[in-house]
Each structure stands twice: as C-alpha cells, then as structure tokens.
mmCIF file with all atom_site columns, C-alpha atoms in Angstrom:
data_model
loop_
_atom_site.group_PDB
_atom_site.id
_atom_site.type_symbol
_atom_site.label_atom_id
_atom_site.label_alt_id
_atom_site.label_comp_id
_atom_site.label_asym_id
_atom_site.label_entity_id
_atom_site.label_seq_id
_atom_site.pdbx_PDB_ins_code
_atom_site.Cartn_x
_atom_site.Cartn_y
_atom_site.Cartn_z
_atom_site.occupancy
_atom_site.B_iso_or_equiv
_atom_site.pdbx_formal_charge
_atom_site.auth_seq_id
_atom_site.auth_comp_id
_atom_site.auth_asym_id
_atom_site.auth_atom_id
_atom_site.pdbx_PDB_model_num
ATOM 1   C CA . UNK A 1 1   ? 16.432  -34.960 -1.128  1.00 0.00 ? 1   UNK A CA 1
ATOM 2   C CA . UNK A 1 2   ? 13.147  -33.295 -2.024  1.00 0.00 ? 2   UNK A CA 1
ATOM 3   C CA . UNK A 1 3   ? 13.818  -30.201 0.095   1.00 0.00 ? 3   UNK A CA 1
ATOM 4   C CA . UNK A 1 4   ? 10.577  -28.343 0.883   1.00 0.00 ? 4   UNK A CA 1
ATOM 5   C CA . UNK A 1 5   ? 7.422   -29.724 -0.714  1.00 0.00 ? 5   UNK A CA 1
ATOM 6   C CA . UNK A 1 6   ? 4.172   -27.778 -0.833  1.00 0.00 ? 6   UNK A CA 1
ATOM 7   C CA . UNK A 1 7   ? 0.812   -29.116 -1.922  1.00 0.00 ? 7   UNK A CA 1
ATOM 8   C CA . UNK A 1 8   ? -1.348  -28.274 -3.735  1.00 0.00 ? 8   UNK A CA 1
ATOM 9   C CA . UNK A 1 9   ? 0.280   -25.982 -6.314  1.00 0.00 ? 9   UNK A CA 1
ATOM 10  C CA . UNK A 1 10  ? -3.014  -24.347 -7.258  1.00 0.00 ? 10  UNK A CA 1
ATOM 11  C CA . UNK A 1 11  ? -6.350  -24.108 -5.461  1.00 0.00 ? 11  UNK A CA 1
ATOM 12  C CA . UNK A 1 12  ? -9.634  -22.274 -5.961  1.00 0.00 ? 12  UNK A CA 1
ATOM 13  C CA . UNK A 1 13  ? -11.903 -21.930 -2.941  1.00 0.00 ? 13  UNK A CA 1
ATOM 14  C CA . UNK A 1 14  ? -15.296 -20.424 -2.406  1.00 0.00 ? 14  UNK A CA 1
ATOM 15  C CA . UNK A 1 15  ? -15.727 -17.824 0.311   1.00 0.00 ? 15  UNK A CA 1
ATOM 16  C CA . UNK A 1 16  ? -16.304 -19.543 3.645   1.00 0.00 ? 16  UNK A CA 1
ATOM 17  C CA . UNK A 1 17  ? -14.691 -22.846 2.723   1.00 0.00 ? 17  UNK A CA 1
ATOM 18  C CA . UNK A 1 18  ? -11.827 -24.236 4.753   1.00 0.00 ? 18  UNK A CA 1
ATOM 19  C CA . UNK A 1 19  ? -8.688  -25.957 3.581   1.00 0.00 ? 19  UNK A CA 1
ATOM 20  C CA . UNK A 1 20  ? -5.186  -26.946 4.618   1.00 0.00 ? 20  UNK A CA 1
ATOM 21  C CA . UNK A 1 21  ? -2.025  -26.106 2.725   1.00 0.00 ? 21  UNK A CA 1
ATOM 22  C CA . UNK A 1 22  ? 0.542   -28.802 3.251   1.00 0.00 ? 22  UNK A CA 1
ATOM 23  C CA . UNK A 1 23  ? 4.266   -28.256 3.771   1.00 0.00 ? 23  UNK A CA 1
ATOM 24  C CA . UNK A 1 24  ? 6.858   -30.961 4.356   1.00 0.00 ? 24  UNK A CA 1
ATOM 25  C CA . UNK A 1 25  ? 10.646  -30.832 4.566   1.00 0.00 ? 25  UNK A CA 1
ATOM 26  C CA . UNK A 1 26  ? 13.178  -33.636 4.658   1.00 0.00 ? 26  UNK A CA 1
ATOM 27  C CA . UNK A 1 27  ? 16.204  -31.682 5.870   1.00 0.00 ? 27  UNK A CA 1
ATOM 28  C CA . UNK A 1 28  ? 15.511  -32.055 9.610   1.00 0.00 ? 28  UNK A CA 1
ATOM 29  C CA . UNK A 1 29  ? 15.350  -28.274 10.043  1.00 0.00 ? 29  UNK A CA 1
ATOM 30  C CA . UNK A 1 30  ? 13.947  -26.945 13.290  1.00 0.00 ? 30  UNK A CA 1
ATOM 31  C CA . UNK A 1 31  ? 12.716  -23.620 11.896  1.00 0.00 ? 31  UNK A CA 1
ATOM 32  C CA . UNK A 1 32  ? 9.746   -23.460 9.525   1.00 0.00 ? 32  UNK A CA 1
ATOM 33  C CA . UNK A 1 33  ? 7.669   -20.521 8.333   1.00 0.00 ? 33  UNK A CA 1
ATOM 34  C CA . UNK A 1 34  ? 4.695   -19.571 6.194   1.00 0.00 ? 34  UNK A CA 1
ATOM 35  C CA . UNK A 1 35  ? 4.658   -16.411 4.068   1.00 0.00 ? 35  UNK A CA 1
ATOM 36  C CA . UNK A 1 36  ? 2.181   -14.881 1.711   1.00 0.00 ? 36  UNK A CA 1
ATOM 37  C CA . UNK A 1 37  ? 3.242   -12.942 -1.351  1.00 0.00 ? 37  UNK A CA 1
ATOM 38  C CA . UNK A 1 38  ? 1.048   -10.201 -2.750  1.00 0.00 ? 38  UNK A CA 1
ATOM 39  C CA . UNK A 1 39  ? 1.846   -7.732  -5.559  1.00 0.00 ? 39  UNK A CA 1
ATOM 40  C CA . UNK A 1 40  ? 3.796   -4.755  -4.248  1.00 0.00 ? 40  UNK A CA 1
ATOM 41  C CA . UNK A 1 41  ? 3.899   -6.169  -0.716  1.00 0.00 ? 41  UNK A CA 1
ATOM 42  C CA . UNK A 1 42  ? 6.830   -8.537  -0.820  1.00 0.00 ? 42  UNK A CA 1
ATOM 43  C CA . UNK A 1 43  ? 6.628   -11.567 1.446   1.00 0.00 ? 43  UNK A CA 1
ATOM 44  C CA . UNK A 1 44  ? 4.840   -11.213 4.755   1.00 0.00 ? 44  UNK A CA 1
ATOM 45  C CA . UNK A 1 45  ? 5.188   -13.684 7.586   1.00 0.00 ? 45  UNK A CA 1
ATOM 46  C CA . UNK A 1 46  ? 2.010   -15.478 8.651   1.00 0.00 ? 46  UNK A CA 1
ATOM 47  C CA . UNK A 1 47  ? 3.182   -17.988 11.277  1.00 0.00 ? 47  UNK A CA 1
ATOM 48  C CA . UNK A 1 48  ? 6.417   -19.640 12.185  1.00 0.00 ? 48  UNK A CA 1
ATOM 49  C CA . UNK A 1 49  ? 7.752   -22.495 14.296  1.00 0.00 ? 49  UNK A CA 1
ATOM 50  C CA . UNK A 1 50  ? 11.091  -22.983 16.017  1.00 0.00 ? 50  UNK A CA 1
ATOM 51  C CA . UNK A 1 51  ? 10.522  -26.690 16.628  1.00 0.00 ? 51  UNK A CA 1
ATOM 52  C CA . UNK A 1 52  ? 7.927   -29.419 17.035  1.00 0.00 ? 52  UNK A CA 1
ATOM 53  C CA . UNK A 1 53  ? 5.164   -28.276 19.361  1.00 0.00 ? 53  UNK A CA 1
ATOM 54  C CA . UNK A 1 54  ? 6.164   -24.587 19.211  1.00 0.00 ? 54  UNK A CA 1
ATOM 55  C CA . UNK A 1 55  ? 4.471   -22.035 16.968  1.00 0.00 ? 55  UNK A CA 1
ATOM 56  C CA . UNK A 1 56  ? 4.106   -18.268 16.979  1.00 0.00 ? 56  UNK A CA 1
ATOM 57  C CA . UNK A 1 57  ? 2.361   -15.539 15.040  1.00 0.00 ? 57  UNK A CA 1
ATOM 58  C CA . UNK A 1 58  ? 3.972   -13.413 12.403  1.00 0.00 ? 58  UNK A CA 1
ATOM 59  C CA . UNK A 1 59  ? 2.925   -10.139 10.824  1.00 0.00 ? 59  UNK A CA 1
ATOM 60  C CA . UNK A 1 60  ? -0.391  -11.271 9.284   1.00 0.00 ? 60  UNK A CA 1
ATOM 61  C CA . UNK A 1 61  ? -1.764  -14.243 11.273  1.00 0.00 ? 61  UNK A CA 1
ATOM 62  C CA . UNK A 1 62  ? -5.509  -13.472 11.238  1.00 0.00 ? 62  UNK A CA 1
ATOM 63  C CA . UNK A 1 63  ? -7.600  -16.120 9.524   1.00 0.00 ? 63  UNK A CA 1
ATOM 64  C CA . UNK A 1 64  ? -4.860  -18.770 9.634   1.00 0.00 ? 64  UNK A CA 1
ATOM 65  C CA . UNK A 1 65  ? -3.975  -21.555 12.049  1.00 0.00 ? 65  UNK A CA 1
ATOM 66  C CA . UNK A 1 66  ? -0.879  -23.726 12.257  1.00 0.00 ? 66  UNK A CA 1
ATOM 67  C CA . UNK A 1 67  ? 0.389   -26.651 14.261  1.00 0.00 ? 67  UNK A CA 1
ATOM 68  C CA . UNK A 1 68  ? 3.719   -28.489 14.344  1.00 0.00 ? 68  UNK A CA 1
ATOM 69  C CA . UNK A 1 69  ? 3.358   -32.038 15.582  1.00 0.00 ? 69  UNK A CA 1
ATOM 70  C CA . UNK A 1 70  ? 6.490   -33.309 13.807  1.00 0.00 ? 70  UNK A CA 1
ATOM 71  C CA . UNK A 1 71  ? 9.751   -31.764 12.673  1.00 0.00 ? 71  UNK A CA 1
ATOM 72  C CA . UNK A 1 72  ? 8.912   -32.557 9.043   1.00 0.00 ? 72  UNK A CA 1
ATOM 73  C CA . UNK A 1 73  ? 5.416   -31.094 8.648   1.00 0.00 ? 73  UNK A CA 1
ATOM 74  C CA . UNK A 1 74  ? 3.996   -27.608 9.097   1.00 0.00 ? 74  UNK A CA 1
ATOM 75  C CA . UNK A 1 75  ? 0.456   -27.327 7.683   1.00 0.00 ? 75  UNK A CA 1
ATOM 76  C CA . UNK A 1 76  ? -1.350  -24.001 7.296   1.00 0.00 ? 76  UNK A CA 1
ATOM 77  C CA . UNK A 1 77  ? -5.116  -24.006 7.828   1.00 0.00 ? 77  UNK A CA 1
ATOM 78  C CA . UNK A 1 78  ? -7.564  -21.483 6.461   1.00 0.00 ? 78  UNK A CA 1
ATOM 79  C CA . UNK A 1 79  ? -10.619 -21.705 8.687   1.00 0.00 ? 79  UNK A CA 1
ATOM 80  C CA . UNK A 1 80  ? -13.104 -19.705 6.602   1.00 0.00 ? 80  UNK A CA 1
ATOM 81  C CA . UNK A 1 81  ? -11.621 -18.449 3.351   1.00 0.00 ? 81  UNK A CA 1
ATOM 82  C CA . UNK A 1 82  ? -12.088 -14.824 2.340   1.00 0.00 ? 82  UNK A CA 1
ATOM 83  C CA . UNK A 1 83  ? -11.251 -13.074 -0.959  1.00 0.00 ? 83  UNK A CA 1
ATOM 84  C CA . UNK A 1 84  ? -8.537  -11.125 0.919   1.00 0.00 ? 84  UNK A CA 1
ATOM 85  C CA . UNK A 1 85  ? -6.691  -14.425 1.320   1.00 0.00 ? 85  UNK A CA 1
ATOM 86  C CA . UNK A 1 86  ? -6.166  -14.721 -2.426  1.00 0.00 ? 86  UNK A CA 1
ATOM 87  C CA . UNK A 1 87  ? -2.404  -14.868 -2.645  1.00 0.00 ? 87  UNK A CA 1
ATOM 88  C CA . UNK A 1 88  ? 0.630   -17.022 -3.300  1.00 0.00 ? 88  UNK A CA 1
ATOM 89  C CA . UNK A 1 89  ? 1.730   -18.892 -0.201  1.00 0.00 ? 89  UNK A CA 1
ATOM 90  C CA . UNK A 1 90  ? 5.286   -20.016 0.447   1.00 0.00 ? 90  UNK A CA 1
ATOM 91  C CA . UNK A 1 91  ? 6.558   -22.377 3.075   1.00 0.00 ? 91  UNK A CA 1
ATOM 92  C CA . UNK A 1 92  ? 10.192  -22.265 4.152   1.00 0.00 ? 92  UNK A CA 1
ATOM 93  C CA . UNK A 1 93  ? 12.453  -24.278 6.396   1.00 0.00 ? 93  UNK A CA 1
ATOM 94  C CA . UNK A 1 94  ? 15.618  -22.789 7.827   1.00 0.00 ? 94  UNK A CA 1
ATOM 95  C CA . UNK A 1 95  ? 18.960  -23.872 9.197   1.00 0.00 ? 95  UNK A CA 1
ATOM 96  C CA . UNK A 1 96  ? 21.572  -21.516 10.578  1.00 0.00 ? 96  UNK A CA 1
ATOM 97  C CA . UNK A 1 97  ? 19.660  -18.475 9.189   1.00 0.00 ? 97  UNK A CA 1
ATOM 98  C CA . UNK A 1 98  ? 19.536  -19.830 5.613   1.00 0.00 ? 98  UNK A CA 1
ATOM 99  C CA . UNK A 1 99  ? 16.000  -20.476 4.334   1.00 0.00 ? 99  UNK A CA 1
ATOM 100 C CA . UNK A 1 100 ? 14.864  -23.000 1.742   1.00 0.00 ? 100 UNK A CA 1
ATOM 101 C CA . UNK A 1 101 ? 11.570  -22.331 0.039   1.00 0.00 ? 101 UNK A CA 1
ATOM 102 C CA . UNK A 1 102 ? 8.907   -24.496 -1.490  1.00 0.00 ? 102 UNK A CA 1
ATOM 103 C CA . UNK A 1 103 ? 7.522   -23.797 -4.958  1.00 0.00 ? 103 UNK A CA 1
ATOM 104 C CA . UNK A 1 104 ? 4.450   -22.064 -3.605  1.00 0.00 ? 104 UNK A CA 1
ATOM 105 C CA . UNK A 1 105 ? 0.680   -22.534 -3.598  1.00 0.00 ? 105 UNK A CA 1
ATOM 106 C CA . UNK A 1 106 ? -1.394  -20.129 -5.655  1.00 0.00 ? 106 UNK A CA 1
ATOM 107 C CA . UNK A 1 107 ? -4.731  -19.727 -3.869  1.00 0.00 ? 107 UNK A CA 1
ATOM 108 C CA . UNK A 1 108 ? -7.749  -17.942 -5.304  1.00 0.00 ? 108 UNK A CA 1
ATOM 109 C CA . UNK A 1 109 ? -10.814 -17.303 -3.149  1.00 0.00 ? 109 UNK A CA 1
ATOM 110 C CA . UNK A 1 110 ? -13.954 -16.424 -5.086  1.00 0.00 ? 110 UNK A CA 1
ATOM 111 C CA . UNK B 2 1   ? 10.878  -4.268  14.917  1.00 0.00 ? 1   UNK B CA 1
ATOM 112 C CA . UNK B 2 2   ? 12.980  -5.275  11.948  1.00 0.00 ? 2   UNK B CA 1
ATOM 113 C CA . UNK B 2 3   ? 12.379  -3.768  8.541   1.00 0.00 ? 3   UNK B CA 1
ATOM 114 C CA . UNK B 2 4   ? 13.944  -3.789  5.078   1.00 0.00 ? 4   UNK B CA 1
ATOM 115 C CA . UNK B 2 5   ? 13.588  -1.095  2.442   1.00 0.00 ? 5   UNK B CA 1
ATOM 116 C CA . UNK B 2 6   ? 14.647  -1.640  -1.138  1.00 0.00 ? 6   UNK B CA 1
ATOM 117 C CA . UNK B 2 7   ? 14.286  0.422   -4.260  1.00 0.00 ? 7   UNK B CA 1
ATOM 118 C CA . UNK B 2 8   ? 11.090  0.084   -6.195  1.00 0.00 ? 8   UNK B CA 1
ATOM 119 C CA . UNK B 2 9   ? 11.103  -1.288  -9.686  1.00 0.00 ? 9   UNK B CA 1
ATOM 120 C CA . UNK B 2 10  ? 10.905  -2.253  -12.288 1.00 0.00 ? 10  UNK B CA 1
ATOM 121 C CA . UNK B 2 11  ? 14.529  -1.691  -13.149 1.00 0.00 ? 11  UNK B CA 1
ATOM 122 C CA . UNK B 2 12  ? 14.937  -1.904  -16.917 1.00 0.00 ? 12  UNK B CA 1
ATOM 123 C CA . UNK B 2 13  ? 18.420  -2.427  -18.357 1.00 0.00 ? 13  UNK B CA 1
ATOM 124 C CA . UNK B 2 14  ? 20.060  -3.479  -21.574 1.00 0.00 ? 14  UNK B CA 1
ATOM 125 C CA . UNK B 2 15  ? 22.236  -6.559  -21.626 1.00 0.00 ? 15  UNK B CA 1
ATOM 126 C CA . UNK B 2 16  ? 25.780  -5.945  -20.302 1.00 0.00 ? 16  UNK B CA 1
ATOM 127 C CA . UNK B 2 17  ? 24.708  -2.863  -18.313 1.00 0.00 ? 17  UNK B CA 1
ATOM 128 C CA . UNK B 2 18  ? 25.744  -2.332  -14.684 1.00 0.00 ? 18  UNK B CA 1
ATOM 129 C CA . UNK B 2 19  ? 23.179  -3.148  -12.029 1.00 0.00 ? 19  UNK B CA 1
ATOM 130 C CA . UNK B 2 20  ? 22.641  -1.672  -8.580  1.00 0.00 ? 20  UNK B CA 1
ATOM 131 C CA . UNK B 2 21  ? 19.623  -2.416  -6.400  1.00 0.00 ? 21  UNK B CA 1
ATOM 132 C CA . UNK B 2 22  ? 19.653  -0.484  -3.150  1.00 0.00 ? 22  UNK B CA 1
ATOM 133 C CA . UNK B 2 23  ? 18.713  -2.063  0.166   1.00 0.00 ? 23  UNK B CA 1
ATOM 134 C CA . UNK B 2 24  ? 18.751  -0.582  3.661   1.00 0.00 ? 24  UNK B CA 1
ATOM 135 C CA . UNK B 2 25  ? 17.605  -2.146  6.889   1.00 0.00 ? 25  UNK B CA 1
ATOM 136 C CA . UNK B 2 26  ? 16.541  -1.383  10.443  1.00 0.00 ? 26  UNK B CA 1
ATOM 137 C CA . UNK B 2 27  ? 17.270  -3.985  13.104  1.00 0.00 ? 27  UNK B CA 1
ATOM 138 C CA . UNK B 2 28  ? 18.635  -4.462  16.576  1.00 0.00 ? 28  UNK B CA 1
ATOM 139 C CA . UNK B 2 29  ? 22.140  -5.851  16.701  1.00 0.00 ? 29  UNK B CA 1
ATOM 140 C CA . UNK B 2 30  ? 23.886  -7.140  13.604  1.00 0.00 ? 30  UNK B CA 1
ATOM 141 C CA . UNK B 2 31  ? 21.602  -9.475  11.704  1.00 0.00 ? 31  UNK B CA 1
ATOM 142 C CA . UNK B 2 32  ? 22.600  -11.723 8.833   1.00 0.00 ? 32  UNK B CA 1
ATOM 143 C CA . UNK B 2 33  ? 21.656  -10.188 5.489   1.00 0.00 ? 33  UNK B CA 1
ATOM 144 C CA . UNK B 2 34  ? 20.508  -11.908 2.318   1.00 0.00 ? 34  UNK B CA 1
ATOM 145 C CA . UNK B 2 35  ? 19.523  -11.437 -1.283  1.00 0.00 ? 35  UNK B CA 1
ATOM 146 C CA . UNK B 2 36  ? 16.977  -13.879 -2.679  1.00 0.00 ? 36  UNK B CA 1
ATOM 147 C CA . UNK B 2 37  ? 15.938  -14.183 -6.324  1.00 0.00 ? 37  UNK B CA 1
ATOM 148 C CA . UNK B 2 38  ? 12.592  -15.313 -7.698  1.00 0.00 ? 38  UNK B CA 1
ATOM 149 C CA . UNK B 2 39  ? 12.306  -16.352 -11.326 1.00 0.00 ? 39  UNK B CA 1
ATOM 150 C CA . UNK B 2 40  ? 8.845   -16.292 -12.939 1.00 0.00 ? 40  UNK B CA 1
ATOM 151 C CA . UNK B 2 41  ? 6.547   -18.976 -11.567 1.00 0.00 ? 41  UNK B CA 1
ATOM 152 C CA . UNK B 2 42  ? 9.085   -20.244 -9.058  1.00 0.00 ? 42  UNK B CA 1
ATOM 153 C CA . UNK B 2 43  ? 9.871   -20.021 -5.369  1.00 0.00 ? 43  UNK B CA 1
ATOM 154 C CA . UNK B 2 44  ? 12.678  -17.980 -3.855  1.00 0.00 ? 44  UNK B CA 1
ATOM 155 C CA . UNK B 2 45  ? 16.292  -19.038 -4.109  1.00 0.00 ? 45  UNK B CA 1
ATOM 156 C CA . UNK B 2 46  ? 19.157  -17.754 -2.017  1.00 0.00 ? 46  UNK B CA 1
ATOM 157 C CA . UNK B 2 47  ? 21.450  -15.638 -4.169  1.00 0.00 ? 47  UNK B CA 1
ATOM 158 C CA . UNK B 2 48  ? 24.019  -14.511 -1.611  1.00 0.00 ? 48  UNK B CA 1
ATOM 159 C CA . UNK B 2 49  ? 24.429  -13.677 2.050   1.00 0.00 ? 49  UNK B CA 1
ATOM 160 C CA . UNK B 2 50  ? 26.656  -11.894 4.545   1.00 0.00 ? 50  UNK B CA 1
ATOM 161 C CA . UNK B 2 51  ? 26.746  -12.587 8.253   1.00 0.00 ? 51  UNK B CA 1
ATOM 162 C CA . UNK B 2 52  ? 28.807  -9.743  9.704   1.00 0.00 ? 52  UNK B CA 1
ATOM 163 C CA . UNK B 2 53  ? 29.902  -6.196  9.032   1.00 0.00 ? 53  UNK B CA 1
ATOM 164 C CA . UNK B 2 54  ? 32.184  -5.678  5.992   1.00 0.00 ? 54  UNK B CA 1
ATOM 165 C CA . UNK B 2 55  ? 31.492  -9.196  4.721   1.00 0.00 ? 55  UNK B CA 1
ATOM 166 C CA . UNK B 2 56  ? 30.978  -9.411  0.974   1.00 0.00 ? 56  UNK B CA 1
ATOM 167 C CA . UNK B 2 57  ? 28.572  -12.007 -0.358  1.00 0.00 ? 57  UNK B CA 1
ATOM 168 C CA . UNK B 2 58  ? 28.960  -13.072 -3.974  1.00 0.00 ? 58  UNK B CA 1
ATOM 169 C CA . UNK B 2 59  ? 27.427  -15.540 -6.391  1.00 0.00 ? 59  UNK B CA 1
ATOM 170 C CA . UNK B 2 60  ? 26.882  -15.769 -10.170 1.00 0.00 ? 60  UNK B CA 1
ATOM 171 C CA . UNK B 2 61  ? 28.571  -12.387 -10.683 1.00 0.00 ? 61  UNK B CA 1
ATOM 172 C CA . UNK B 2 62  ? 26.373  -10.629 -8.121  1.00 0.00 ? 62  UNK B CA 1
ATOM 173 C CA . UNK B 2 63  ? 27.921  -8.978  -5.068  1.00 0.00 ? 63  UNK B CA 1
ATOM 174 C CA . UNK B 2 64  ? 26.723  -7.183  -1.950  1.00 0.00 ? 64  UNK B CA 1
ATOM 175 C CA . UNK B 2 65  ? 28.703  -5.771  0.980   1.00 0.00 ? 65  UNK B CA 1
ATOM 176 C CA . UNK B 2 66  ? 27.367  -5.566  4.552   1.00 0.00 ? 66  UNK B CA 1
ATOM 177 C CA . UNK B 2 67  ? 27.778  -1.902  5.529   1.00 0.00 ? 67  UNK B CA 1
ATOM 178 C CA . UNK B 2 68  ? 27.083  -1.448  9.227   1.00 0.00 ? 68  UNK B CA 1
ATOM 179 C CA . UNK B 2 69  ? 27.707  2.309   9.203   1.00 0.00 ? 69  UNK B CA 1
ATOM 180 C CA . UNK B 2 70  ? 25.037  2.933   6.565   1.00 0.00 ? 70  UNK B CA 1
ATOM 181 C CA . UNK B 2 71  ? 22.867  -0.119  7.435   1.00 0.00 ? 71  UNK B CA 1
ATOM 182 C CA . UNK B 2 72  ? 22.934  -1.088  3.777   1.00 0.00 ? 72  UNK B CA 1
ATOM 183 C CA . UNK B 2 73  ? 23.390  -4.191  1.633   1.00 0.00 ? 73  UNK B CA 1
ATOM 184 C CA . UNK B 2 74  ? 23.210  -3.019  -1.984  1.00 0.00 ? 74  UNK B CA 1
ATOM 185 C CA . UNK B 2 75  ? 23.202  -5.622  -4.747  1.00 0.00 ? 75  UNK B CA 1
ATOM 186 C CA . UNK B 2 76  ? 25.519  -5.091  -7.737  1.00 0.00 ? 76  UNK B CA 1
ATOM 187 C CA . UNK B 2 77  ? 26.460  -6.863  -10.926 1.00 0.00 ? 77  UNK B CA 1
ATOM 188 C CA . UNK B 2 78  ? 28.908  -5.583  -13.485 1.00 0.00 ? 78  UNK B CA 1
ATOM 189 C CA . UNK B 2 79  ? 27.236  -6.943  -16.616 1.00 0.00 ? 79  UNK B CA 1
ATOM 190 C CA . UNK B 2 80  ? 23.665  -8.220  -16.553 1.00 0.00 ? 80  UNK B CA 1
ATOM 191 C CA . UNK B 2 81  ? 22.265  -10.866 -18.865 1.00 0.00 ? 81  UNK B CA 1
ATOM 192 C CA . UNK B 2 82  ? 18.743  -11.468 -20.137 1.00 0.00 ? 82  UNK B CA 1
ATOM 193 C CA . UNK B 2 83  ? 18.657  -14.551 -17.912 1.00 0.00 ? 83  UNK B CA 1
ATOM 194 C CA . UNK B 2 84  ? 19.019  -12.291 -14.841 1.00 0.00 ? 84  UNK B CA 1
ATOM 195 C CA . UNK B 2 85  ? 15.474  -10.991 -15.362 1.00 0.00 ? 85  UNK B CA 1
ATOM 196 C CA . UNK B 2 86  ? 13.696  -11.821 -12.108 1.00 0.00 ? 86  UNK B CA 1
ATOM 197 C CA . UNK B 2 87  ? 12.472  -10.304 -8.860  1.00 0.00 ? 87  UNK B CA 1
ATOM 198 C CA . UNK B 2 88  ? 15.147  -9.672  -6.230  1.00 0.00 ? 88  UNK B CA 1
ATOM 199 C CA . UNK B 2 89  ? 14.408  -9.555  -2.510  1.00 0.00 ? 89  UNK B CA 1
ATOM 200 C CA . UNK B 2 90  ? 16.626  -8.174  0.213   1.00 0.00 ? 90  UNK B CA 1
ATOM 201 C CA . UNK B 2 91  ? 16.091  -9.796  3.617   1.00 0.00 ? 91  UNK B CA 1
ATOM 202 C CA . UNK B 2 92  ? 17.455  -10.004 7.137   1.00 0.00 ? 92  UNK B CA 1
ATOM 203 C CA . UNK B 2 93  ? 17.331  -12.751 9.742   1.00 0.00 ? 93  UNK B CA 1
ATOM 204 C CA . UNK B 2 94  ? 16.043  -11.890 13.186  1.00 0.00 ? 94  UNK B CA 1
ATOM 205 C CA . UNK B 2 95  ? 13.686  -13.312 15.851  1.00 0.00 ? 95  UNK B CA 1
ATOM 206 C CA . UNK B 2 96  ? 13.940  -16.766 14.206  1.00 0.00 ? 96  UNK B CA 1
ATOM 207 C CA . UNK B 2 97  ? 12.531  -15.574 10.883  1.00 0.00 ? 97  UNK B CA 1
ATOM 208 C CA . UNK B 2 98  ? 13.309  -13.599 7.744   1.00 0.00 ? 98  UNK B CA 1
ATOM 209 C CA . UNK B 2 99  ? 12.037  -10.070 7.149   1.00 0.00 ? 99  UNK B CA 1
ATOM 210 C CA . UNK B 2 100 ? 11.829  -9.169  3.464   1.00 0.00 ? 100 UNK B CA 1
ATOM 211 C CA . UNK B 2 101 ? 11.814  -6.007  1.435   1.00 0.00 ? 101 UNK B CA 1
ATOM 212 C CA . UNK B 2 102 ? 9.032   -5.590  -1.105  1.00 0.00 ? 102 UNK B CA 1
ATOM 213 C CA . UNK B 2 103 ? 11.120  -6.857  -3.986  1.00 0.00 ? 103 UNK B CA 1
ATOM 214 C CA . UNK B 2 104 ? 12.584  -5.233  -7.088  1.00 0.00 ? 104 UNK B CA 1
ATOM 215 C CA . UNK B 2 105 ? 11.757  -6.511  -10.533 1.00 0.00 ? 105 UNK B CA 1
ATOM 216 C CA . UNK B 2 106 ? 14.670  -6.511  -12.972 1.00 0.00 ? 106 UNK B CA 1
ATOM 217 C CA . UNK B 2 107 ? 13.993  -6.628  -16.695 1.00 0.00 ? 107 UNK B CA 1
ATOM 218 C CA . UNK B 2 108 ? 16.968  -7.078  -19.012 1.00 0.00 ? 108 UNK B CA 1
ATOM 219 C CA . UNK B 2 109 ? 16.516  -6.636  -22.754 1.00 0.00 ? 109 UNK B CA 1
ATOM 220 C CA . UNK B 2 110 ? 18.860  -7.973  -25.470 1.00 0.00 ? 110 UNK B CA 1
#
C-alpha cells in the first residue's frame, strides 16, 4: 500500500498563478484533510472532507478550494497564489481518529 | 472550539537525559489525544495515542497519560537518544479533524 501520496513535492509559483496540489490515498478512508505548516504556527486546518461529495472549511480556508469526487482523491486548489501562501502543505486521511499523513508539498510563491 | 497548548522549544538535552514535553487541551467532551513526531524533511507520524481518561499511550520508550482532571497529556521518555531529535506535536480529535499544538522541537546532543 502506498498510503497517502502527495504531488508535487516542491513547487515555485508566481503571484497570481493557480495550481492544484494532488492528494490520493489507497486505504479507503472516509476522512481526508489539508493542513498547512508554518514556522511557529504548528499545523492549521485548511479544508476537510468526511466523505465523497462532502467538504467543509477549516481554520484557514481563504484562497483555497477543494472538492471530493471520489473516496481516494482530495485535491487542493490555489486560485490566485499569494506570497502568504508560501508554506508546507500536508494531506491526511483518517480512520477511527488515527490520521496518516503524506510527505508534504513545499510551496513557494514569489 | 478545540485548542491544544504545548510548551515552546527548542528543548535541548544530552543523550540519556529525561524528557518531558507538556501538553494541555481545551475541548468539549473527552476527545482522543495524540502525539505525532516529525523528523526533518518528513511528514508526521503517529507516536502514541490515548482514547479515554487514565489511558496510557506508549511507543518506542515514550509515554503519555490522559489526565482528565488536569486536561493534560504530557509526553515523557526516560532516556532520550540522538535519534529522537525531531519536532513533537500534541493533538486532539474532534469535529472530524485533528487540532494540533504548535509543536516542540527536541534537540539531543551526544
């Protein structure tokens, strides 16, 4: 099993560009989440999903969109990148309160 | 809402020293509690968990006890190793997601 796979691992964007961070899991978990990690801030929840077709906002949702058309995939879209979105992004899938994390995507917006 | 507070780091110790990282939480009900560890350049891994009051989670020599009366879940290890150098996150499960503390960096020197 691959677990949780995030792509790409690294990305540099120019301000105003859009992109999609991919997240896929092969564990058939219903719960999936996106977090961003910034120095001194821990992990903050961006969006989450409790199943296909159901998404909700977390603590810091502005500037990000998500959708969940299948159980396996939970992409995160940046509509118009801003330097404040420079961060490390982690996707997680969860079963029975235990979360499994991807390796992260390091995004730099210049 | 839910929140987690953990001691700020970095915590600097010599090998074989005793480790305590404090964690307290605010939540409704009795959430499941977790410690996650993040090694440099990697995603988060579950270290241990406890699901109800007075439960003790343990793994790799680390322990934490769910204290309902003090809303705490302090992480301890009797003898740290250089390989334990990492960032440690306390977290709780609630509203279908994890809420994290800001993380504590542990640096262990030979």
